[in-house]
Structures are given as C-alpha cells and as structure tokens.
mmCIF file of C-alpha atoms in Angstrom:
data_model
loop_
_atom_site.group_PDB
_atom_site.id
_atom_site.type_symbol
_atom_site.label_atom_id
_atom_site.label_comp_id
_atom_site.label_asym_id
_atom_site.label_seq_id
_atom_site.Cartn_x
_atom_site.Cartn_y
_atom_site.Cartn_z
ATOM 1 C CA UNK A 125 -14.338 29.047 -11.721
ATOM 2 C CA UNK A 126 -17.030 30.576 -10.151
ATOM 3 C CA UNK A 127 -19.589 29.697 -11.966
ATOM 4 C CA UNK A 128 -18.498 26.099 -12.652
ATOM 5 C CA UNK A 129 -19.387 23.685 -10.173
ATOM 6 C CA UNK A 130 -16.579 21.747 -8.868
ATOM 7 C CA UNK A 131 -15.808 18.722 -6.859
ATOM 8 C CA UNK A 132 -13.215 17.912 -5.001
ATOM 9 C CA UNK A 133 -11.827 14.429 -3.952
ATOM 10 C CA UNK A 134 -8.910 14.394 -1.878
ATOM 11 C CA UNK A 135 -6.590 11.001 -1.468
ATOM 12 C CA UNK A 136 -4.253 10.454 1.464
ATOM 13 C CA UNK A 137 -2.311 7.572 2.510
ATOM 14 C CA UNK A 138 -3.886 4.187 3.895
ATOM 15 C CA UNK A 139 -1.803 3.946 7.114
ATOM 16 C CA UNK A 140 -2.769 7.500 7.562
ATOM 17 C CA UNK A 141 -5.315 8.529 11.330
ATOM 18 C CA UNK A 142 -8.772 9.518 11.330
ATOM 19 C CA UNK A 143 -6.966 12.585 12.957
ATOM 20 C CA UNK A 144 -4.731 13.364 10.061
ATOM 21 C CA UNK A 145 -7.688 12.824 7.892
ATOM 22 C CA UNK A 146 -9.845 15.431 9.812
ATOM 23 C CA UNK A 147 -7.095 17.577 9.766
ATOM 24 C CA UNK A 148 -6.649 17.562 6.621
ATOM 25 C CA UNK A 149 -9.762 18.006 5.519
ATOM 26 C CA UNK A 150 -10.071 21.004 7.905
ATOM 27 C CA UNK A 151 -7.207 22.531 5.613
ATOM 28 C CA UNK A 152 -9.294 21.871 2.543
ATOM 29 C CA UNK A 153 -12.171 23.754 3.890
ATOM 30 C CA UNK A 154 -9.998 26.660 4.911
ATOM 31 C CA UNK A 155 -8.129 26.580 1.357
ATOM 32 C CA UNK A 156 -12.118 27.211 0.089
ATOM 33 C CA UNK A 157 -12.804 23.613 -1.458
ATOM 34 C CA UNK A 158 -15.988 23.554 0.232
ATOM 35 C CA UNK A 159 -17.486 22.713 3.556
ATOM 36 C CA UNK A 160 -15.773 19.114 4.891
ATOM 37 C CA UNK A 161 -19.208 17.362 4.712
ATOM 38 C CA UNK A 162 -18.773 17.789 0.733
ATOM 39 C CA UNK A 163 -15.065 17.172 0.159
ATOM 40 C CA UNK A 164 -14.561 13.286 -0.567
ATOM 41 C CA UNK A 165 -11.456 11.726 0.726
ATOM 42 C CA UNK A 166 -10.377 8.470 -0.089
ATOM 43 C CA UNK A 167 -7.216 6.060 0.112
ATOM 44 C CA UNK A 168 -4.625 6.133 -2.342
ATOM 45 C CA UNK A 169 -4.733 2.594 -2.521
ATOM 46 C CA UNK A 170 -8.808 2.661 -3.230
ATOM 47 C CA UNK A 171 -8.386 5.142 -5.151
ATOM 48 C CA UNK A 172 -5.954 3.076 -7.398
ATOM 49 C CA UNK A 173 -7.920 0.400 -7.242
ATOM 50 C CA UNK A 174 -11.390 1.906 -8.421
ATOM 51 C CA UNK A 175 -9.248 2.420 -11.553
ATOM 52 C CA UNK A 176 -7.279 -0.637 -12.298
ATOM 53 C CA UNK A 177 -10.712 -3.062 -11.702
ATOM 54 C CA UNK A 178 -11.845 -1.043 -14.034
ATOM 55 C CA UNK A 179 -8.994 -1.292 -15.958
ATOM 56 C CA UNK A 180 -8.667 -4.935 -16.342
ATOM 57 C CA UNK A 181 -12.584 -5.152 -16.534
ATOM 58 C CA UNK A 182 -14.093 -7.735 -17.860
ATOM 59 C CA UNK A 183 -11.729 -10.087 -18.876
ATOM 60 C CA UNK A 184 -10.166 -10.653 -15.535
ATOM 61 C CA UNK A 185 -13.070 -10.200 -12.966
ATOM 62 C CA UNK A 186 -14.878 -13.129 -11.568
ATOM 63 C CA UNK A 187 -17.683 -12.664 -8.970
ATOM 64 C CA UNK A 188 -16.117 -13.863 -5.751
ATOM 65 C CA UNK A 189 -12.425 -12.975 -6.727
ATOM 66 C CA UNK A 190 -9.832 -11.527 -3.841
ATOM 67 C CA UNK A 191 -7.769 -8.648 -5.375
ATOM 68 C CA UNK A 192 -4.786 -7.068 -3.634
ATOM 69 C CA UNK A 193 -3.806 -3.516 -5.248
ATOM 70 C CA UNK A 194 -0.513 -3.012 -4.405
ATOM 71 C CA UNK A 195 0.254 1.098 -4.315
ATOM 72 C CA UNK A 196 3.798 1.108 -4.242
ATOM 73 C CA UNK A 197 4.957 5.364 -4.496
ATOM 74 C CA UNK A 198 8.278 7.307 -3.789
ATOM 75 C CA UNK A 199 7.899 7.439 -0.123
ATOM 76 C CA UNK A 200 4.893 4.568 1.332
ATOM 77 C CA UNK A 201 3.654 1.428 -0.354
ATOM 78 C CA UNK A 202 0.082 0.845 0.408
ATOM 79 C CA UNK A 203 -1.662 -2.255 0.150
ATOM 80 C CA UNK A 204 -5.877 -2.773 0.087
ATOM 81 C CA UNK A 205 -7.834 -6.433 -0.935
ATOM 82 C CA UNK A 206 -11.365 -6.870 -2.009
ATOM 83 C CA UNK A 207 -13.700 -9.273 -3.439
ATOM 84 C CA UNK A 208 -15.743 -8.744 -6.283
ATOM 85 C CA UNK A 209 -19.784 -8.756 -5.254
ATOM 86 C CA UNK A 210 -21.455 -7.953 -8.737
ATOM 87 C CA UNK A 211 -20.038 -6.988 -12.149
ATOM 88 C CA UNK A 212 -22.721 -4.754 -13.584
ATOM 89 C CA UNK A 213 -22.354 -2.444 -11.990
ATOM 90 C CA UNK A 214 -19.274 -2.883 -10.622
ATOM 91 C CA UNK A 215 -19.354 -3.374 -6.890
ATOM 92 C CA UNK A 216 -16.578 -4.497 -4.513
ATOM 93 C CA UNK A 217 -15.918 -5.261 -0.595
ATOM 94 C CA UNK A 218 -13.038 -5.138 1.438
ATOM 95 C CA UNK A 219 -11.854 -8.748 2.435
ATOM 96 C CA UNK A 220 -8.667 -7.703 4.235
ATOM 97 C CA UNK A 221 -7.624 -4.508 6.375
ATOM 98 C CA UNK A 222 -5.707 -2.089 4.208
ATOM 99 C CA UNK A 223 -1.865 -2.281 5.427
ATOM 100 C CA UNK A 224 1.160 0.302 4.424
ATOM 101 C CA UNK A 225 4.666 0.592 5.118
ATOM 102 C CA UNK A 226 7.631 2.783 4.457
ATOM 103 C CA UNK A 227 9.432 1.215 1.954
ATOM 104 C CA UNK A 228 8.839 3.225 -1.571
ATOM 105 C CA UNK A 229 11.130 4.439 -4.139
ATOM 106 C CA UNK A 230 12.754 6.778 -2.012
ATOM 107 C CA UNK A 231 14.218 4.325 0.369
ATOM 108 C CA UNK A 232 16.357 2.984 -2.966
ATOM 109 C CA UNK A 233 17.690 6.691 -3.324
ATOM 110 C CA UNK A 234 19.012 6.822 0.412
ATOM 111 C CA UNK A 235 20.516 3.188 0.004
ATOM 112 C CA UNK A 236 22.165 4.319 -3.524
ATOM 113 C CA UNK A 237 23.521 7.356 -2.024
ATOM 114 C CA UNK A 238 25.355 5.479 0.620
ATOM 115 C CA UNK A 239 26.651 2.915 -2.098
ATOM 116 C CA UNK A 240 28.056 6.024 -3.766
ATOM 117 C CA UNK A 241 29.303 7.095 -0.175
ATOM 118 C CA UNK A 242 30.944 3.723 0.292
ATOM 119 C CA UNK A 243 33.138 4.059 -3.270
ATOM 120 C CA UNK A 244 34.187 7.293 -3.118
ATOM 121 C CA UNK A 245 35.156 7.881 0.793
ATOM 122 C CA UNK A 246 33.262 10.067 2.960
ATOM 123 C CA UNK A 247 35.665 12.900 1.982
ATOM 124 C CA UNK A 248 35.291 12.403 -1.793
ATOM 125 C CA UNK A 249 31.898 12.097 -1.855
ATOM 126 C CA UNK A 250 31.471 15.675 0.668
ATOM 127 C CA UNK A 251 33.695 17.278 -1.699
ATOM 128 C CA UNK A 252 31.450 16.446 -4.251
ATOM 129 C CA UNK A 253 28.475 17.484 -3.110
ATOM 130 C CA UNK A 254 29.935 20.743 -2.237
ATOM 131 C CA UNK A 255 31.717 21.287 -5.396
ATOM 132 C CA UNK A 256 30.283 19.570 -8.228
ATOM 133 C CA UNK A 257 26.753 19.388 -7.296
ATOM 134 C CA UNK A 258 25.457 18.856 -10.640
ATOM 135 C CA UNK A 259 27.515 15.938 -11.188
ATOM 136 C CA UNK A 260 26.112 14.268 -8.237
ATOM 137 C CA UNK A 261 22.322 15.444 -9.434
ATOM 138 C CA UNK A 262 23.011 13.805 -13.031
ATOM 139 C CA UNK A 263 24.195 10.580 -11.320
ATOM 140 C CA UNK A 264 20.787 10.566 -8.835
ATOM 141 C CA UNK A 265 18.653 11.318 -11.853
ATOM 142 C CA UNK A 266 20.024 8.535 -14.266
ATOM 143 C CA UNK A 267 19.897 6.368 -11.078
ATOM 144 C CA UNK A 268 16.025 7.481 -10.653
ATOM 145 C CA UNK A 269 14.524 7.499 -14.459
ATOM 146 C CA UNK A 270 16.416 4.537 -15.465
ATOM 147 C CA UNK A 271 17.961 2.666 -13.168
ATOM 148 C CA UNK A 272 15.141 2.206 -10.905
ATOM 149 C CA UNK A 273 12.470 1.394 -13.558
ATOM 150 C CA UNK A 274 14.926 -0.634 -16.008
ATOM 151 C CA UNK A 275 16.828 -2.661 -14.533
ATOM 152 C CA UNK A 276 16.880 -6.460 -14.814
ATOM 153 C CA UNK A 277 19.918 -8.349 -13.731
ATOM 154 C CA UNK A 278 18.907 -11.061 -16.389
ATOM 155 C CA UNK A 279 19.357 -8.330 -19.046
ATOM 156 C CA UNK A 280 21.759 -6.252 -17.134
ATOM 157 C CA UNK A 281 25.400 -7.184 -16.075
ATOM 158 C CA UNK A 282 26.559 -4.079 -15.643
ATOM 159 C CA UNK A 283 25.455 -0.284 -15.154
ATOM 160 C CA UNK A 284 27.387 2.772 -16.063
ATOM 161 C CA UNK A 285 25.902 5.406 -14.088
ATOM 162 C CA UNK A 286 27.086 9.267 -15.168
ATOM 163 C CA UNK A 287 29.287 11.285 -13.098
ATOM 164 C CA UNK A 288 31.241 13.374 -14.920
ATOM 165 C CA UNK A 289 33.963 15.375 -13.716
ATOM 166 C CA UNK A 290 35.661 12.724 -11.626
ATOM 167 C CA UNK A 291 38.627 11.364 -12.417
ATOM 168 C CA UNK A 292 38.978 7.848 -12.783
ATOM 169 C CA UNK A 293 39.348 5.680 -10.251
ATOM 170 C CA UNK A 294 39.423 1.649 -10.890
ATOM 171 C CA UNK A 295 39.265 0.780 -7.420
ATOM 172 C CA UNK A 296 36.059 3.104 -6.926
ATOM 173 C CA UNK A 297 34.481 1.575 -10.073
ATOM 174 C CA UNK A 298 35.164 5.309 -12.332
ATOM 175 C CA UNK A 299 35.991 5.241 -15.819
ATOM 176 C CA UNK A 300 36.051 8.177 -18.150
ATOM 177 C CA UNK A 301 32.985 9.658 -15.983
ATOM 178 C CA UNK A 302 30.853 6.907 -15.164
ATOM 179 C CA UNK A 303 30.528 4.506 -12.002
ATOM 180 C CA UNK A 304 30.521 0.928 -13.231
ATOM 181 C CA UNK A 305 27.815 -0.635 -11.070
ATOM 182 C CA UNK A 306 27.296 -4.688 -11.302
ATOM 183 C CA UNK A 307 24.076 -6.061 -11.506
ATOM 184 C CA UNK A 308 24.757 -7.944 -7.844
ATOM 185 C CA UNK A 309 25.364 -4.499 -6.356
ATOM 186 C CA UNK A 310 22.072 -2.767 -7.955
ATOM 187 C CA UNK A 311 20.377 -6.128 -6.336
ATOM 188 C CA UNK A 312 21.974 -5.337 -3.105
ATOM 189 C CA UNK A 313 20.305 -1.641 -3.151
ATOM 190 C CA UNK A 314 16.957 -2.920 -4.214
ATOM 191 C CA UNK A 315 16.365 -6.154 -2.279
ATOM 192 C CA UNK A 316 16.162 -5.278 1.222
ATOM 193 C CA UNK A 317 13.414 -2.506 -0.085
ATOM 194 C CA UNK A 318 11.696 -4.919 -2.434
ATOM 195 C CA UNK A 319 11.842 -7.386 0.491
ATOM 196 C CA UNK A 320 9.854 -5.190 2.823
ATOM 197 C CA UNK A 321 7.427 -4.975 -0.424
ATOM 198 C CA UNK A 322 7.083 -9.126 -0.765
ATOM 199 C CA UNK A 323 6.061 -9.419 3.200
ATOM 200 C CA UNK A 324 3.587 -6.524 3.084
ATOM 201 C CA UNK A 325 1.736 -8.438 -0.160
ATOM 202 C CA UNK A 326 2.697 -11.882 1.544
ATOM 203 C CA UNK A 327 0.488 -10.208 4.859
ATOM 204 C CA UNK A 328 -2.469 -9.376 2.707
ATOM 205 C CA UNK A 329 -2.325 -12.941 1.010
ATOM 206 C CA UNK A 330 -2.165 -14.896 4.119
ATOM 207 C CA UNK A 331 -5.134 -12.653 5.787
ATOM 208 C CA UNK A 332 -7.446 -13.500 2.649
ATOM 209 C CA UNK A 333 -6.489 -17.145 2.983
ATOM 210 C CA UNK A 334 -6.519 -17.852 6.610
ATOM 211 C CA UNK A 335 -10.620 -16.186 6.298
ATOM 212 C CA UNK A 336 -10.935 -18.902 3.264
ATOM 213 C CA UNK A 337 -10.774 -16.953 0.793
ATOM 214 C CA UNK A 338 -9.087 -16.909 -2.505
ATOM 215 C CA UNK A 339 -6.504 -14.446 -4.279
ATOM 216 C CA UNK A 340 -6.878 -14.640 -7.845
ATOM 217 C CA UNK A 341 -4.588 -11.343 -8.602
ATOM 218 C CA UNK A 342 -2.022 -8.392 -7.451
ATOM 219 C CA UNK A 343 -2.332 -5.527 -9.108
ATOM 220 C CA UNK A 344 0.952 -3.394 -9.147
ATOM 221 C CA UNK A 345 0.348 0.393 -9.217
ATOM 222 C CA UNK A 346 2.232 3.722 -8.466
ATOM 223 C CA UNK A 347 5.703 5.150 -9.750
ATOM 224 C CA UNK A 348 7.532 2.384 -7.932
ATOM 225 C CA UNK A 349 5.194 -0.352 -9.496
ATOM 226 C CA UNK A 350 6.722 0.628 -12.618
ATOM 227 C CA UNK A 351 9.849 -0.728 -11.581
ATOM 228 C CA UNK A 352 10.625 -3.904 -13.855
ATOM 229 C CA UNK A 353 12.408 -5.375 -11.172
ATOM 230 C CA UNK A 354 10.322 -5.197 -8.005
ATOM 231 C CA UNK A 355 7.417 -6.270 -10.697
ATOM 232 C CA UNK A 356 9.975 -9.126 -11.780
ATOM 233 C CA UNK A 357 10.502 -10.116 -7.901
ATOM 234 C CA UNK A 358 6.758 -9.933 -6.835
ATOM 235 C CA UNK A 359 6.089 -12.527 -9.889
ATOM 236 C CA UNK A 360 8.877 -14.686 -8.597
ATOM 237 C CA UNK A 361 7.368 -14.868 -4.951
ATOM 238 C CA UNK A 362 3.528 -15.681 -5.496
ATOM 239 C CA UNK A 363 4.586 -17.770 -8.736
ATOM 240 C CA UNK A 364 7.013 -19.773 -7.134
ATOM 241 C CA UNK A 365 4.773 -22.504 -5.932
ATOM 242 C CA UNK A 366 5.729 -26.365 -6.478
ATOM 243 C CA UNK A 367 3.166 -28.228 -7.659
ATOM 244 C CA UNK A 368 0.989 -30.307 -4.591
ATOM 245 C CA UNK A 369 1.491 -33.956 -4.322
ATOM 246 C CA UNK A 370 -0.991 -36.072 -6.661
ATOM 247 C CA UNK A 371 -3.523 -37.668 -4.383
ATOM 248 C CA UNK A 372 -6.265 -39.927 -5.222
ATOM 249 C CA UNK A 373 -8.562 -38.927 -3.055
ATOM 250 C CA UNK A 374 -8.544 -35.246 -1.880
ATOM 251 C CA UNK A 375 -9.628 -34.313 0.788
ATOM 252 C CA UNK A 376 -10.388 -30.900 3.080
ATOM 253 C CA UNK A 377 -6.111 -31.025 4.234
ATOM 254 C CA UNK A 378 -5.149 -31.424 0.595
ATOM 255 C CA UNK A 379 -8.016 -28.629 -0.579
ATOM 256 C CA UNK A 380 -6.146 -26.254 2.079
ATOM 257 C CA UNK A 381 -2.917 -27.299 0.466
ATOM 258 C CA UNK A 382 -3.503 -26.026 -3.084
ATOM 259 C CA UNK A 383 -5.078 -22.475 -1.250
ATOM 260 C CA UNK A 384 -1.949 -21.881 0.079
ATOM 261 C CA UNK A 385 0.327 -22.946 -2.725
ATOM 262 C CA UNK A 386 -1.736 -21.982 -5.715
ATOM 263 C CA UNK A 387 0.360 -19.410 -7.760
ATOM 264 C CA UNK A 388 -1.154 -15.693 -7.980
ATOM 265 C CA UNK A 389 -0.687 -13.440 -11.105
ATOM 266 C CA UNK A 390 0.332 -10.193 -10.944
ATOM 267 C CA UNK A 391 -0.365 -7.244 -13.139
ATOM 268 C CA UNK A 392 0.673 -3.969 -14.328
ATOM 269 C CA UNK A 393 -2.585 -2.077 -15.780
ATOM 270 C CA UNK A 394 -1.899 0.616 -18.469
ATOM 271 C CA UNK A 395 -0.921 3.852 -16.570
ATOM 272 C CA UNK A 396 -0.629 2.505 -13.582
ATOM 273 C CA UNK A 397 1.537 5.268 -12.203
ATOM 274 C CA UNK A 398 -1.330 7.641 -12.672
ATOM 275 C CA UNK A 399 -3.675 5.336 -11.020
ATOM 276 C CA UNK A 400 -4.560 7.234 -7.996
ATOM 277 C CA UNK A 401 -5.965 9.990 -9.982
ATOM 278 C CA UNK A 402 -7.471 8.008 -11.975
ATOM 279 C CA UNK A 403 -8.987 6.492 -9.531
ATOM 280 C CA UNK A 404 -10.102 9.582 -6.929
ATOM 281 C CA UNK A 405 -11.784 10.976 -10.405
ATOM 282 C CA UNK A 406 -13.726 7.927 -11.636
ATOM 283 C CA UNK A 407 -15.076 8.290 -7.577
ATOM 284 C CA UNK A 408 -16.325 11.815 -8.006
ATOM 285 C CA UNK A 409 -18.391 10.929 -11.126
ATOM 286 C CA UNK A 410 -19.404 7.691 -10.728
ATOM 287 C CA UNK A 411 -19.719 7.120 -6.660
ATOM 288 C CA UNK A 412 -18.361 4.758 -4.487
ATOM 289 C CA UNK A 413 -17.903 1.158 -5.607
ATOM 290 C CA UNK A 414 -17.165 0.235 -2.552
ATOM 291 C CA UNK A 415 -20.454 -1.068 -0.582
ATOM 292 C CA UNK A 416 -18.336 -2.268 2.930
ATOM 293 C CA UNK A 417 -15.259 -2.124 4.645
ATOM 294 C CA UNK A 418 -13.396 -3.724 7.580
ATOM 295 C CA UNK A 419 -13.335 -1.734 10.619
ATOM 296 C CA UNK A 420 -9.560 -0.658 11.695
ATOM 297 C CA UNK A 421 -10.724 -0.095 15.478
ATOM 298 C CA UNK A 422 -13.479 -1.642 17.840
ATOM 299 C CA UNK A 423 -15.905 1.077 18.342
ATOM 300 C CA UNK A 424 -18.356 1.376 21.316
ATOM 301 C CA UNK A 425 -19.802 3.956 23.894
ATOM 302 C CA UNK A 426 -19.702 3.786 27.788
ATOM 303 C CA UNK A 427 -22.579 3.681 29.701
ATOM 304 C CA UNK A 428 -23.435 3.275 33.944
ATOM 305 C CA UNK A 429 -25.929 0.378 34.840
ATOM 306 C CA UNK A 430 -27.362 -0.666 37.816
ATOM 307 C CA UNK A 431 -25.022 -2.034 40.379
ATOM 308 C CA UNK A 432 -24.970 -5.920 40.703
ATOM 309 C CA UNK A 433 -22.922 -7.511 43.589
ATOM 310 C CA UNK A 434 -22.362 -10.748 41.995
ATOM 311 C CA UNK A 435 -20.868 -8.713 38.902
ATOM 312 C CA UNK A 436 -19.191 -5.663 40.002
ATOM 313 C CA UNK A 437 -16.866 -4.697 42.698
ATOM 314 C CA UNK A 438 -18.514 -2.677 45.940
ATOM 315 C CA UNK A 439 -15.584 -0.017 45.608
ATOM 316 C CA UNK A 440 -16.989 0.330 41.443
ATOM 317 C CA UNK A 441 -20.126 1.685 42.896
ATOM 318 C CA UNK A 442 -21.765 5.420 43.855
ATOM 319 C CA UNK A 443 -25.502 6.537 44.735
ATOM 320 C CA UNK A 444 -27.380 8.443 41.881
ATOM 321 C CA UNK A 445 -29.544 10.927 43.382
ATOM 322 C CA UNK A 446 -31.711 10.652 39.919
ATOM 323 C CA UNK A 447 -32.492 6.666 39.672
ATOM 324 C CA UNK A 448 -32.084 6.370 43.372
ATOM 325 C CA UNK A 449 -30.487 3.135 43.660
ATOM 326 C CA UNK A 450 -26.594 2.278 43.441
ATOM 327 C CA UNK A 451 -25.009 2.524 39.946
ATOM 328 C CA UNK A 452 -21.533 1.444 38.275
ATOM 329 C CA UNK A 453 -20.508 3.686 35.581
ATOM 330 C CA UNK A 454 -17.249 3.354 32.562
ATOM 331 C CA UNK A 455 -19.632 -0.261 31.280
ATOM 332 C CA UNK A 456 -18.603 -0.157 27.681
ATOM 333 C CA UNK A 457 -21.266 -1.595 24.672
ATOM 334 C CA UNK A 458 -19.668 -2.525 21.850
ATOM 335 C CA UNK A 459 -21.316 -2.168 18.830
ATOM 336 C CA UNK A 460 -18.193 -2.707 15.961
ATOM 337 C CA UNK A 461 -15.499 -5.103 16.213
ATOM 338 C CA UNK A 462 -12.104 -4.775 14.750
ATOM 339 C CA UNK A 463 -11.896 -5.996 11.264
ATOM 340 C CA UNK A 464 -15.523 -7.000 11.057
ATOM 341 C CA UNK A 465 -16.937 -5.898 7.658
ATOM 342 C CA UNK A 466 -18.998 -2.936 7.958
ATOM 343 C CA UNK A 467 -21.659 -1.295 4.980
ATOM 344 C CA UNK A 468 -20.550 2.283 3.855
ATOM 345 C CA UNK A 469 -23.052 4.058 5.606
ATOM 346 C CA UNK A 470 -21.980 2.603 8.867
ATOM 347 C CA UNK A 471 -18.101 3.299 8.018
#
C-alpha cells in the first residue's frame, strides 16, 4: 500500500450538514486517507446515480431529460433529479434539491416486530426473545432476505414465516413452526413505509414540473429498491394516470394538463443495490459529471455602509473613527440564493 497510489471517495447521506460532512472528513484525514482537500465526498444518491445513467446509457438518455434516482437503503431513502446537458461525454445538472427521509428497510423490521408482538402477547413474545433467541433471529432473517424483497400480494396469499420451537397456536396464526402471515397483513407492514417513499418521489416530481420541466424516468436503487413490492407500488403511482380529455384545439391549460398527468417509468438498473459504489468509483476515475447544482442555503457576507437617514434607523448607527462619517453595520450582500443552480466550482 505504500507504494500504490490511492484515492479515496467517501459517500454520506443527502440530508446529511455541511457540518457532518466536515466532520467526517476530519475523521478521514485522521484515519490517514489523506489531507481533506484530496478526499472526495459525494452523496449516496449522486453517487448512485453517476452509475445507473451510465447504466441505462444510451438507450434511455435524451438531452433535456429530468431523472429522479431514488436511493432507497436499510435506514434513509434519498432522492436527487437532474437533467441531461450533453451525452458524449456524459454531463448532467441538478434540476431539483436533493430530498431524504427516514423511511428505509429498517422501518419494515420495527413494524414486523411489533406485528409479531401483537400475535404472540407481550409476554410470549419477551419469553421468546429471552429464551429462544435463535428462533426469533430465523423468523427476522426469512422476514428480511425474502419477505421484504419477494413479496407480491398478486402472487402471494399467504406467508409462512419460520419460527420453530413454538407450539402451535391457531389464534396467533402458528402451525407446526411457522406464522401464517396473509398477504393484507404483509401490506399493512409495508404500506405506511412505502407510502412515505411515494410522497418523497411525488415531492421531487412536482418540483421538476412546477419549474416546467419534464420527468421522463425514476430510477430505483439501494437494498430496499430491490424490493418487488415497493418497485411494484412506485409503478402503480406515476403510471396511474387517466388519459387527458381529447381536445381539438390544445392549448397552453391543456399542454400543462398532460405535464402533470403524463405517466413516468420507473427502473431497476442491473445491480442496483451496489449502486453507490459503483457510483463513488466511476467518480474517482472518471471526474465529476456533474457541472451544477442547486444551492441548499442562501449564502452572503455582512458588510457596514454609510449611514443613510431615509434608509436606516438613527439608533442602527455609530461613528467610525477610520472613514469619519456615521456608518450602519450587520448590511448583508447576497450573492447565492436558495435553490438557484450553481456551476461546480462555485458549489
């Protein structure tokens, strides 16, 4: 390793602070990854999508298109849109402020331990987890690996989830070691989570649209995008659309109409739950593809001017003893607005 130059590009979370980026890349430096000025860092959610347009390059890319990459993981789903400027090379811009919330895979754990909770009685289910651990670790597992990416209620009816070592209990849905889950009760545990999911999408699509622009796909990455049904349930909502009214003459009101109705696909790109890798790697050999971004804060410096009685307030003002004259001082100049787009070297 020492004689092998290495690079190193860290990825954090898009809802994360300039202060937990700094701090974290004050732990990188410490750890010996190199001085902070030469560690990249870069969103999860770019970092996924740097991979999947490149991915679903060229047969899906139009100059002009809006893309929303969904990053949906086990603990934060995190959402960034751009617009495609050139093709060769491939060069994007952000055309909506990145957005994130807590709703990932985990959240469907917590809400299927409490359905568990719910069959079993609070003193069952203690007794359990004191006693038969494993048996409670093989029924979270087989609710993680398959449940969570598998299921389908158009496929599924019914799940048997493993627990063995209790005894059976029809009332509590146990027979011969297995829970017998319905397919309405599995929807129960997902939808509230998957709900959370739509509206954070729904937020990026209405952003793009009420700037005029146009989405023309969602791209579903991350360990939770893998899961067939909050893939099945995103299709559902931006595909859902009824068809406009036929009109003879359209006209600006009936052009805004099909914007806002117009049916969005949404993908899966091959490994897409290895995207963010994927991604923060194709950054450290190939750059940034990313040429602007929308500012998440106004930014702008204070300053003192010269005191002006029609402007300012007589108890605003003190004497400078260096200009000689009366002065007002906290003026702000701003020089960035909030979510106006921004070239990389400014950001």
């Amino acid at each position: 390793m020492a004689s092998t130059k290495v690079e190193f590009v860290l990825t954090c979370p898009a809802v994360w602070s300039d202060a937990a980026k700094n701090t974290t890349l004050q732990a990188a430096e410490r750890a010996g990854m190199g001085s902070m000025s030469e560690i990249q860092m870069i969103s999860e959610p770019e970092a996924a999508a740097v991979y999947t347009l490149k991915a679903i390059q060229p047969n899906h890319l139009n100059v002009g298109d809006n893309f929303i990459v969904c990053d949906a993981g086990g603990g934060t789903v995190d959402l960034i849109a751009y617009k495609i400027i050139s093709l060769k090379p491939l060069k994007v811009e952000e055309s909506a402020v990145g957005t994130g919330g807590l709703c990932g895979s985990a959240f469907l754990n917590y809400r299927f331990e409490e359905h568990v909770k719910n069959k079993l009685g609070h003193t069952r289910f203690d007794e359990m987890m004191h006693k038969k651990q494993k048996t409670w670790q093989m029924g979270l597992r087989y609710f993680e690996e398959f449940v969570k990416r598998n299921f389908n209620e158009d496929e599924h009816q019914e799940v048997n989830v493993p627990f063995p070592g209790l005894p059976d209990d029809e009332e509590a849905g146990l027979d011969c070691g297995f829970m017998i889950m319905t397919a309405a009760e599995i929807k129960e545990i997902f939808e509230p989570v998957v709900k959370e999911v739509c509206d954070l999408v729904q937020g990026q699509v209405d952003g793009i649209r009420q700037a005029g622009g146009v989405v023309s796909g969602i791209v579903l990455v991350g360990g939770f995008g893998q899961s067939d049904y909050l893939y099945r349930r995103l299709k559902s909502h931006f595909n859902s659309a009824a068809p406009p009214p036929y009109t003879e003459r359209p006209t600006h009101g009936t052009m805004t109409t099909l914007q806002e109705t117009a049916s969005i696909e949404v993908m899966q790109p091959v490994y897409a739950w290895t995207a963010v890798v994927r991604g923060a790697v194709l950054r450290g050999l190939e750059g940034n593809m990313v040429i602007s971004r929308k500012a998440r804060y106004h930014y702008g410096t204070s300053y003192a001017t010269v005191y002006d009685e029609e402007k300012h307030s007589v108890s605003e003002r003190y004497w400078s003893p260096l200009w000689e004259r009366w002065m007002v001082s906290d003026r702000m100049q701003w020089h960035i607005a909030k979510v106006s787009l921004n070239s990389i070297a400014m950001c």
